[in-house]
Amino acid sequence: MDKHSPIHITLEQRDEAVTITQWVYSSLRRAVMLGQLPPGRALTIRELASLLGVSPMPIREALRQLSAEGALEIQGNRRVMVPRMTAMKFNELVEARIALESHAAAQALPYMDSDRLAQIRTLDDQIDVAEAAGDAETVMQVNQDFHRLIYTANPHQVTMPLIESLWLQLAPFMRVAASNLVEYYQIDRHHEAMEAIARQDAIALRLAIAADIRDGCAFAASPETLQALISA
Amino acid sequence: MDKHSPIHITLEQRDEAVTITQWVYSSLRRAVMLGQLPPGRALTIRELASLLGVSPMPIREALRQLSAEGALEIQGNRRVMVPRMTAMKFNELVEARIALESHAAAQALPYMDSDRLAQIRTLDDQIDVAEAAGDAETVMQVNQDFHRLIYTANPHQVTMPLIESLWLQLAPFMRVAASNLVEYYQIDRHHEAMEAIARQDAIALRLAIAADIRDGCAFAASPETLQALISA
DNA sequence: TGAAGTTTTATGTGATCACAATTTGATGGC
DNA sequence: GCCATCAAATTGTGATCACATAAAACTTCA
């Protein structure tokens, strides 16, 4: 049944109030985020359907949505797979993140209030704890929440879906790299960002976000790491 | 059969080599671009199916893809529609365009060659012609091609899908506004951009692109025009 | 032994159907 | 005249099926 490598997806509890398609979507989305789907591996509808225990229909819809979001790629053969990464593409994704997220942060700054800043500080503390425990998985997860909580201060959301798309494209490769090395440098950048928010200093915030992203992705941009990611 | 207002979609010729879903997708996409689908109007799968003369299945897939791209919006009721516009959201979309496209232009600049620049100049001439003829439709169309041809000089594309998403969200409202007024100011900005490309001047290119977008959307940002768009 | 041609299998696409939930339109009461 | 209530119609969701195409496996020949 398995073409090349077997696939294992950690299923989450199925909520009755939600449609099967939505459940399949979030399941597959997390599988992509966690790097559970090998890049280049062809995903067949029927295989995923039996894997998740549903009919092919919700799988089709979820795959199309994920493809539209850049998480998956539809080849000419009409086969769908996790896109393969290249060093140049990785760099482009990081640069796009910097451009979009520093902009999103600046646009969100005027809407920031003390409540939200307090929540952001809480997340930063959680990252601290996870970092000390060497839990790279949680660090990445909460780090995303940290960034999202900043950008979503802006009630007129147009950038967040675009940013999520970039995260989806980077995540499977970031994770492989992150497992090698738990970083602690981000703390400084996060503090810079939080101070900039407190001061309502847009320029400083942009710089802090940009530096945070660049630092967080720099280790993966080393030739040997990238090579490992690509061939993986 | 029609809930509130009747819908008319200009169908393009169905290419046999392409799947029905793809044809439906491009048809609906263009309908959104041309503002043929009234914002807020609920789109039902069966209605579109009979309108396009296909089964509900390809419609479902196309709607999901367009929703993932931000062209359509799925409400809690599981109803799909063209998102309504607000003045603030319009502004956010324009600012996001500026941030993303000026970045994309700068990232594409090193890859630009004389062949592509010549093609870009050709498109600018076509805009000139359409402008003189008062053909706002063609102006918008070719103007998009103009921008796209700049950004896609970069062979490692990650920003173009994001930019297309912003275009999709803005287009239906831009068109309504553009029908009131055919602009000619863009020519200057386009010349600035092309000169910057010829000089490989990234900063000047960023400024030209940003100014072009801002100018092109400024007329729509006037309170009265926006009000007309929102209530339309 | 290896490559080309043929058969067999697997897969995506699209149509049809059943069902539950939502919306709509009518009805009755204040 | 207006709103709550209920019945009928509509709609999205998901499953199953048929078919054309692509991939894979097998056979055959050089």
mmCIF file of C-alpha atoms in Angstrom, chain B residues 8-228:
data_model
loop_
_atom_site.group_PDB
_atom_site.id
_atom_site.type_symbol
_atom_site.label_atom_id
_atom_site.label_comp_id
_atom_site.label_asym_id
_atom_site.label_seq_id
_atom_site.Cartn_x
_atom_site.Cartn_y
_atom_site.Cartn_z
ATOM 1 C CA HIS B 8 -24.043 36.673 -15.098
ATOM 2 C CA ILE B 9 -20.662 35.106 -15.715
ATOM 3 C CA THR B 10 -18.877 35.449 -19.027
ATOM 4 C CA LEU B 11 -17.809 31.895 -19.805
ATOM 5 C CA GLU B 12 -14.621 31.239 -21.680
ATOM 6 C CA GLN B 13 -14.188 28.419 -24.131
ATOM 7 C CA ARG B 14 -13.754 25.083 -22.437
ATOM 8 C CA ASP B 15 -10.399 23.550 -23.323
ATOM 9 C CA GLU B 16 -10.648 19.787 -23.650
ATOM 10 C CA ALA B 17 -7.117 19.205 -22.341
ATOM 11 C CA VAL B 18 -7.966 20.804 -19.021
ATOM 12 C CA THR B 19 -10.024 19.364 -16.197
ATOM 13 C CA ILE B 20 -13.492 20.693 -15.594
ATOM 14 C CA THR B 21 -12.480 21.800 -12.119
ATOM 15 C CA GLN B 22 -9.674 23.921 -13.536
ATOM 16 C CA TRP B 23 -11.995 25.457 -16.081
ATOM 17 C CA VAL B 24 -14.570 26.249 -13.412
ATOM 18 C CA TYR B 25 -11.832 27.669 -11.222
ATOM 19 C CA SER B 26 -10.527 30.050 -13.863
ATOM 20 C CA SER B 27 -14.049 31.025 -14.866
ATOM 21 C CA LEU B 28 -15.036 31.897 -11.324
ATOM 22 C CA ARG B 29 -11.707 33.552 -10.702
ATOM 23 C CA ARG B 30 -12.193 35.864 -13.619
ATOM 24 C CA ALA B 31 -15.749 36.536 -12.537
ATOM 25 C CA VAL B 32 -14.392 37.694 -9.180
ATOM 26 C CA MET B 33 -11.735 39.799 -10.898
ATOM 27 C CA LEU B 34 -14.343 41.433 -13.107
ATOM 28 C CA GLY B 35 -16.651 42.107 -10.193
ATOM 29 C CA GLN B 36 -19.397 39.971 -11.689
ATOM 30 C CA LEU B 37 -20.172 38.430 -8.324
ATOM 31 C CA PRO B 38 -21.823 40.942 -5.984
ATOM 32 C CA PRO B 39 -20.074 41.076 -2.578
ATOM 33 C CA GLY B 40 -22.191 39.605 0.170
ATOM 34 C CA ARG B 41 -24.308 37.667 -2.297
ATOM 35 C CA ALA B 42 -24.504 34.038 -1.194
ATOM 36 C CA LEU B 43 -23.203 31.675 -3.853
ATOM 37 C CA THR B 44 -24.800 28.248 -3.872
ATOM 38 C CA ILE B 45 -23.069 25.271 -5.371
ATOM 39 C CA ARG B 46 -26.086 24.082 -7.320
ATOM 40 C CA GLU B 47 -26.802 27.511 -8.755
ATOM 41 C CA LEU B 48 -23.262 27.861 -10.077
ATOM 42 C CA ALA B 49 -23.364 24.276 -11.304
ATOM 43 C CA SER B 50 -26.406 24.901 -13.461
ATOM 44 C CA LEU B 51 -25.010 28.281 -14.486
ATOM 45 C CA LEU B 52 -21.806 26.712 -15.791
ATOM 46 C CA GLY B 53 -23.519 23.559 -16.978
ATOM 47 C CA VAL B 54 -21.473 21.146 -14.889
ATOM 48 C CA SER B 55 -22.082 18.912 -11.914
ATOM 49 C CA PRO B 56 -21.768 20.305 -8.388
ATOM 50 C CA MET B 57 -18.504 18.480 -7.820
ATOM 51 C CA PRO B 58 -16.092 20.730 -9.768
ATOM 52 C CA ILE B 59 -17.854 23.762 -8.298
ATOM 53 C CA ARG B 60 -17.164 22.563 -4.774
ATOM 54 C CA GLU B 61 -13.480 22.140 -5.470
ATOM 55 C CA ALA B 62 -13.133 25.472 -7.220
ATOM 56 C CA LEU B 63 -14.971 27.299 -4.434
ATOM 57 C CA ARG B 64 -12.717 25.771 -1.812
ATOM 58 C CA GLN B 65 -9.600 26.751 -3.712
ATOM 59 C CA LEU B 66 -10.819 30.303 -4.281
ATOM 60 C CA SER B 67 -11.742 30.579 -0.611
ATOM 61 C CA ALA B 68 -8.264 29.461 0.391
ATOM 62 C CA GLU B 69 -6.853 32.177 -1.863
ATOM 63 C CA GLY B 70 -8.961 34.843 -0.207
ATOM 64 C CA ALA B 71 -11.053 35.492 -3.301
ATOM 65 C CA LEU B 72 -14.125 34.110 -1.570
ATOM 66 C CA GLU B 73 -15.127 33.752 2.028
ATOM 67 C CA ILE B 74 -16.760 30.825 3.787
ATOM 68 C CA GLN B 75 -19.114 32.003 6.483
ATOM 69 C CA GLY B 76 -20.013 30.064 9.594
ATOM 70 C CA ASN B 77 -23.207 29.005 7.869
ATOM 71 C CA ARG B 78 -20.972 27.246 5.356
ATOM 72 C CA ARG B 79 -22.175 29.727 2.791
ATOM 73 C CA VAL B 80 -19.660 31.173 0.399
ATOM 74 C CA MET B 81 -19.588 34.715 -0.936
ATOM 75 C CA VAL B 82 -17.368 37.499 -2.196
ATOM 76 C CA PRO B 83 -16.101 39.180 0.989
ATOM 77 C CA ARG B 84 -17.543 42.555 1.810
ATOM 78 C CA MET B 85 -15.130 45.458 1.773
ATOM 79 C CA THR B 86 -14.506 48.081 4.418
ATOM 80 C CA ALA B 87 -12.469 51.244 4.179
ATOM 81 C CA MET B 88 -9.950 49.995 6.719
ATOM 82 C CA LYS B 89 -9.612 46.628 5.046
ATOM 83 C CA PHE B 90 -9.106 48.298 1.693
ATOM 84 C CA ASN B 91 -6.323 50.365 3.183
ATOM 85 C CA GLU B 92 -4.714 47.319 4.755
ATOM 86 C CA LEU B 93 -4.809 45.492 1.424
ATOM 87 C CA VAL B 94 -3.126 48.390 -0.342
ATOM 88 C CA GLU B 95 -0.421 48.662 2.316
ATOM 89 C CA ALA B 96 0.153 44.919 2.150
ATOM 90 C CA ARG B 97 0.481 45.176 -1.626
ATOM 91 C CA ILE B 98 3.098 47.894 -1.253
ATOM 92 C CA ALA B 99 5.097 45.927 1.300
ATOM 93 C CA LEU B 100 4.979 42.677 -0.642
ATOM 94 C CA GLU B 101 5.361 43.976 -4.178
ATOM 95 C CA SER B 102 8.176 46.407 -3.515
ATOM 96 C CA HIS B 103 9.973 43.522 -1.845
ATOM 97 C CA ALA B 104 9.207 41.162 -4.715
ATOM 98 C CA ALA B 105 10.475 43.719 -7.225
ATOM 99 C CA ALA B 106 13.729 44.205 -5.340
ATOM 100 C CA GLN B 107 14.220 40.450 -5.049
ATOM 101 C CA ALA B 108 13.594 40.041 -8.766
ATOM 102 C CA LEU B 109 15.892 42.823 -9.887
ATOM 103 C CA PRO B 110 19.151 40.816 -9.938
ATOM 104 C CA TYR B 111 17.561 38.284 -12.289
ATOM 105 C CA MET B 112 16.294 40.828 -14.786
ATOM 106 C CA ASP B 113 17.685 40.680 -18.305
ATOM 107 C CA SER B 114 17.255 42.870 -21.353
ATOM 108 C CA ASP B 115 14.799 40.489 -22.993
ATOM 109 C CA ARG B 116 12.404 40.701 -20.107
ATOM 110 C CA LEU B 117 12.824 44.455 -19.820
ATOM 111 C CA ALA B 118 11.911 44.729 -23.486
ATOM 112 C CA GLN B 119 8.753 42.697 -22.852
ATOM 113 C CA ILE B 120 7.945 44.952 -19.926
ATOM 114 C CA ARG B 121 8.326 48.004 -22.154
ATOM 115 C CA THR B 122 5.983 46.401 -24.672
ATOM 116 C CA LEU B 123 3.338 45.958 -22.012
ATOM 117 C CA ASP B 124 3.746 49.571 -20.947
ATOM 118 C CA ASP B 125 3.112 50.633 -24.526
ATOM 119 C CA GLN B 126 -0.012 48.489 -24.608
ATOM 120 C CA ILE B 127 -1.223 50.230 -21.474
ATOM 121 C CA ASP B 128 -0.634 53.540 -23.231
ATOM 122 C CA VAL B 129 -2.800 52.457 -26.135
ATOM 123 C CA ALA B 130 -5.592 51.110 -23.969
ATOM 124 C CA GLU B 131 -5.474 54.239 -21.861
ATOM 125 C CA ALA B 132 -5.865 56.451 -24.920
ATOM 126 C CA ALA B 133 -8.799 54.313 -26.013
ATOM 127 C CA GLY B 134 -10.404 54.695 -22.594
ATOM 128 C CA ASP B 135 -10.441 50.934 -22.153
ATOM 129 C CA ALA B 136 -10.188 50.698 -18.377
ATOM 130 C CA GLU B 137 -10.672 46.930 -18.483
ATOM 131 C CA THR B 138 -7.592 46.340 -20.593
ATOM 132 C CA VAL B 139 -5.581 48.886 -18.632
ATOM 133 C CA MET B 140 -6.145 46.961 -15.431
ATOM 134 C CA GLN B 141 -5.457 43.626 -17.105
ATOM 135 C CA VAL B 142 -2.205 44.662 -18.765
ATOM 136 C CA ASN B 143 -1.142 46.609 -15.713
ATOM 137 C CA GLN B 144 -1.264 43.371 -13.745
ATOM 138 C CA ASP B 145 0.771 41.653 -16.443
ATOM 139 C CA PHE B 146 3.262 44.511 -16.190
ATOM 140 C CA HIS B 147 3.748 43.956 -12.489
ATOM 141 C CA ARG B 148 3.768 40.195 -12.799
ATOM 142 C CA LEU B 149 6.445 40.272 -15.469
ATOM 143 C CA ILE B 150 8.700 42.215 -13.112
ATOM 144 C CA TYR B 151 8.253 39.957 -10.096
ATOM 145 C CA THR B 152 8.493 36.682 -11.994
ATOM 146 C CA ALA B 153 11.992 37.522 -13.182
ATOM 147 C CA ASN B 154 12.924 35.865 -9.921
ATOM 148 C CA PRO B 155 12.958 32.143 -10.732
ATOM 149 C CA HIS B 156 12.462 31.128 -7.079
ATOM 150 C CA GLN B 157 8.857 32.202 -6.746
ATOM 151 C CA VAL B 158 7.304 32.415 -3.343
ATOM 152 C CA THR B 159 5.766 35.883 -3.325
ATOM 153 C CA MET B 160 3.726 35.762 -6.530
ATOM 154 C CA PRO B 161 0.940 33.559 -5.144
ATOM 155 C CA LEU B 162 0.623 35.869 -2.150
ATOM 156 C CA ILE B 163 0.476 38.922 -4.383
ATOM 157 C CA GLU B 164 -2.147 37.290 -6.590
ATOM 158 C CA SER B 165 -4.199 36.709 -3.480
ATOM 159 C CA LEU B 166 -4.118 40.424 -2.663
ATOM 160 C CA TRP B 167 -5.056 41.264 -6.253
ATOM 161 C CA LEU B 168 -8.001 38.911 -6.023
ATOM 162 C CA GLN B 169 -9.250 40.585 -2.889
ATOM 163 C CA LEU B 170 -8.874 44.085 -4.295
ATOM 164 C CA ALA B 171 -9.902 43.541 -7.898
ATOM 165 C CA PRO B 172 -13.696 43.528 -7.629
ATOM 166 C CA PHE B 173 -13.622 46.882 -5.882
ATOM 167 C CA MET B 174 -10.856 48.400 -7.945
ATOM 168 C CA ARG B 175 -12.857 47.726 -11.033
ATOM 169 C CA VAL B 176 -15.950 49.537 -9.834
ATOM 170 C CA ALA B 177 -13.807 52.518 -9.001
ATOM 171 C CA ALA B 178 -11.794 52.342 -12.199
ATOM 172 C CA SER B 179 -14.909 52.503 -14.324
ATOM 173 C CA ASN B 180 -15.474 55.998 -13.003
ATOM 174 C CA LEU B 181 -12.088 57.287 -13.912
ATOM 175 C CA VAL B 182 -9.413 56.231 -16.349
ATOM 176 C CA GLU B 183 -6.057 57.140 -14.875
ATOM 177 C CA TYR B 184 -2.992 58.190 -16.737
ATOM 178 C CA TYR B 185 -0.636 59.050 -13.901
ATOM 179 C CA GLN B 186 0.698 55.482 -13.764
ATOM 180 C CA ILE B 187 2.731 56.014 -16.892
ATOM 181 C CA ASP B 188 5.237 58.135 -15.011
ATOM 182 C CA ARG B 189 5.610 55.535 -12.284
ATOM 183 C CA HIS B 190 6.040 52.806 -14.852
ATOM 184 C CA HIS B 191 8.792 54.791 -16.522
ATOM 185 C CA GLU B 192 10.460 55.322 -13.172
ATOM 186 C CA ALA B 193 10.282 51.588 -12.566
ATOM 187 C CA MET B 194 11.682 50.668 -15.963
ATOM 188 C CA GLU B 195 14.524 53.138 -15.612
ATOM 189 C CA ALA B 196 15.317 51.743 -12.184
ATOM 190 C CA ILE B 197 15.399 48.263 -13.658
ATOM 191 C CA ALA B 198 17.731 49.413 -16.434
ATOM 192 C CA ARG B 199 20.014 50.973 -13.806
ATOM 193 C CA GLN B 200 19.687 47.952 -11.473
ATOM 194 C CA ASP B 201 18.690 50.439 -8.806
ATOM 195 C CA ALA B 202 16.793 48.450 -6.198
ATOM 196 C CA ILE B 203 15.849 51.382 -3.981
ATOM 197 C CA ALA B 204 14.477 53.421 -6.851
ATOM 198 C CA LEU B 205 12.536 50.385 -8.080
ATOM 199 C CA ARG B 206 10.976 49.863 -4.676
ATOM 200 C CA LEU B 207 9.942 53.495 -4.541
ATOM 201 C CA ALA B 208 8.512 53.421 -8.055
ATOM 202 C CA ILE B 209 6.486 50.282 -7.391
ATOM 203 C CA ALA B 210 5.229 51.631 -4.080
ATOM 204 C CA ALA B 211 4.240 54.943 -5.653
ATOM 205 C CA ASP B 212 2.565 53.198 -8.565
ATOM 206 C CA ILE B 213 0.423 51.091 -6.269
ATOM 207 C CA ARG B 214 -0.390 53.966 -3.990
ATOM 208 C CA ASP B 215 -1.346 56.224 -6.887
ATOM 209 C CA GLY B 216 -3.395 53.504 -8.516
ATOM 210 C CA CYS B 217 -5.406 52.941 -5.371
ATOM 211 C CA ALA B 218 -5.503 56.492 -4.068
ATOM 212 C CA PHE B 219 -8.523 57.538 -6.082
ATOM 213 C CA ALA B 220 -10.459 54.649 -4.589
ATOM 214 C CA ALA B 221 -9.417 55.599 -1.079
ATOM 215 C CA SER B 222 -11.415 58.816 -1.141
ATOM 216 C CA PRO B 223 -14.250 58.544 1.369
ATOM 217 C CA GLU B 224 -17.048 58.938 -1.130
ATOM 218 C CA THR B 225 -15.666 56.333 -3.528
ATOM 219 C CA LEU B 226 -15.075 53.881 -0.723
ATOM 220 C CA GLN B 227 -18.563 54.425 0.553
ATOM 221 C CA ALA B 228 -19.927 53.635 -2.875
#
